[in-house]
Amino acid sequence: VTRREQALHDLHGSQRDAELESQTLKKRIAETEKTLMSGAVTNPKELENLQQSLDSLRRHRAAVEDKAMEALLQSEETSARLQEERATLAALEADWRAGQGELGEEETKMKRNFLILRKQRENAVAAVDKDRLAEYERMRKRKAGVAVAAIENGECGACHVQLPTGVISAARTGDGLVYCTSCGRILHAG
């Protein structure tokens, strides 16, 4: 939009310049015609030079007027495109603002959920045996933050290795910590 506005400004400037130049040329043409028609110049060579000058001024004025017309047409086209781009920009900004509102609501919801989950974790940690909690924390550090894996379809949920039936049974009974025979994570039968 900014580039299009600058282009429109430049086109208006070109158009004004061409119109001013055309007016100046019009005055010079009128003065030259007046001199030719006045009879003040009688020398045939000077008359021929004045006529050539007049023809040159007329050609130059026609070219300048063409340039002014071209600038006018381009400025109208650029103005129409600018209006379209402004409308598109306004729609995009409205969508962005709506998205920002939704993101703000989502952020608030996530913060609320985080606080609830943190409180639940604190309550759960308070109920866990200190030795088991220490083992869990050590495992979490060694295993990139994932110390516990769920048993899913007889497999470890972390490494997806098929677990022996005895390991699955031990995890289901809940007597002590049971570890995956492949990745070493604590297994949870759920």
PDB file of N, CA and C in Angstrom, residues 101-115:
ATOM      1  N   GLY A 101      -7.412 -11.598  19.441  1.00  0.00           N
ATOM      2  CA  GLY A 101      -8.380 -11.780  20.526  1.00  0.00           C
ATOM      3  C   GLY A 101      -8.533 -13.253  20.883  1.00  0.00           C
ATOM      4  N   GLU A 102      -8.613 -14.098  19.841  1.00  0.00           N
ATOM      5  CA  GLU A 102      -8.738 -15.535  20.073  1.00  0.00           C
ATOM      6  C   GLU A 102      -7.482 -16.079  20.750  1.00  0.00           C
ATOM      7  N   LEU A 103      -6.317 -15.607  20.304  1.00  0.00           N
ATOM      8  CA  LEU A 103      -5.065 -16.055  20.926  1.00  0.00           C
ATOM      9  C   LEU A 103      -5.000 -15.640  22.394  1.00  0.00           C
ATOM     10  N   GLY A 104      -5.458 -14.436  22.683  1.00  0.00           N
ATOM     11  CA  GLY A 104      -5.474 -13.967  24.067  1.00  0.00           C
ATOM     12  C   GLY A 104      -6.371 -14.839  24.933  1.00  0.00           C
ATOM     13  N   GLU A 105      -7.545 -15.194  24.388  1.00  0.00           N
ATOM     14  CA  GLU A 105      -8.455 -16.071  25.129  1.00  0.00           C
ATOM     15  C   GLU A 105      -7.826 -17.445  25.339  1.00  0.00           C
ATOM     16  N   GLU A 106      -7.195 -17.968  24.282  1.00  0.00           N
ATOM     17  CA  GLU A 106      -6.544 -19.280  24.371  1.00  0.00           C
ATOM     18  C   GLU A 106      -5.399 -19.248  25.381  1.00  0.00           C
ATOM     19  N   GLU A 107      -4.636 -18.158  25.379  1.00  0.00           N
ATOM     20  CA  GLU A 107      -3.536 -18.020  26.337  1.00  0.00           C
ATOM     21  C   GLU A 107      -4.068 -18.022  27.770  1.00  0.00           C
ATOM     22  N   THR A 108      -5.143 -17.281  28.000  1.00  0.00           N
ATOM     23  CA  THR A 108      -5.741 -17.230  29.337  1.00  0.00           C
ATOM     24  C   THR A 108      -6.213 -18.618  29.763  1.00  0.00           C
ATOM     25  N   LYS A 109      -6.857 -19.327  28.837  1.00  0.00           N
ATOM     26  CA  LYS A 109      -7.347 -20.675  29.133  1.00  0.00           C
ATOM     27  C   LYS A 109      -6.181 -21.618  29.451  1.00  0.00           C
ATOM     28  N   MET A 110      -5.109 -21.519  28.659  1.00  0.00           N
ATOM     29  CA  MET A 110      -3.950 -22.389  28.879  1.00  0.00           C
ATOM     30  C   MET A 110      -3.263 -22.080  30.212  1.00  0.00           C
ATOM     31  N   LYS A 111      -3.171 -20.813  30.561  1.00  0.00           N
ATOM     32  CA  LYS A 111      -2.576 -20.451  31.853  1.00  0.00           C
ATOM     33  C   LYS A 111      -3.411 -21.018  32.998  1.00  0.00           C
ATOM     34  N   ARG A 112      -4.732 -20.912  32.845  1.00  0.00           N
ATOM     35  CA  ARG A 112      -5.631 -21.439  33.873  1.00  0.00           C
ATOM     36  C   ARG A 112      -5.449 -22.962  34.001  1.00  0.00           C
ATOM     37  N   ASN A 113      -5.406 -23.646  32.847  1.00  0.00           N
ATOM     38  CA  ASN A 113      -5.203 -25.099  32.859  1.00  0.00           C
ATOM     39  C   ASN A 113      -3.848 -25.462  33.450  1.00  0.00           C
ATOM     40  N   PHE A 114      -2.829 -24.681  33.118  1.00  0.00           N
ATOM     41  CA  PHE A 114      -1.492 -24.930  33.662  1.00  0.00           C
ATOM     42  C   PHE A 114      -1.505 -24.846  35.180  1.00  0.00           C
ATOM     43  N   LEU A 115      -2.157 -23.811  35.703  1.00  0.00           N
ATOM     44  CA  LEU A 115      -2.216 -23.652  37.161  1.00  0.00           C
ATOM     45  C   LEU A 115      -2.955 -24.817  37.816  1.00  0.00           C
TER      46      LEU A 115
END
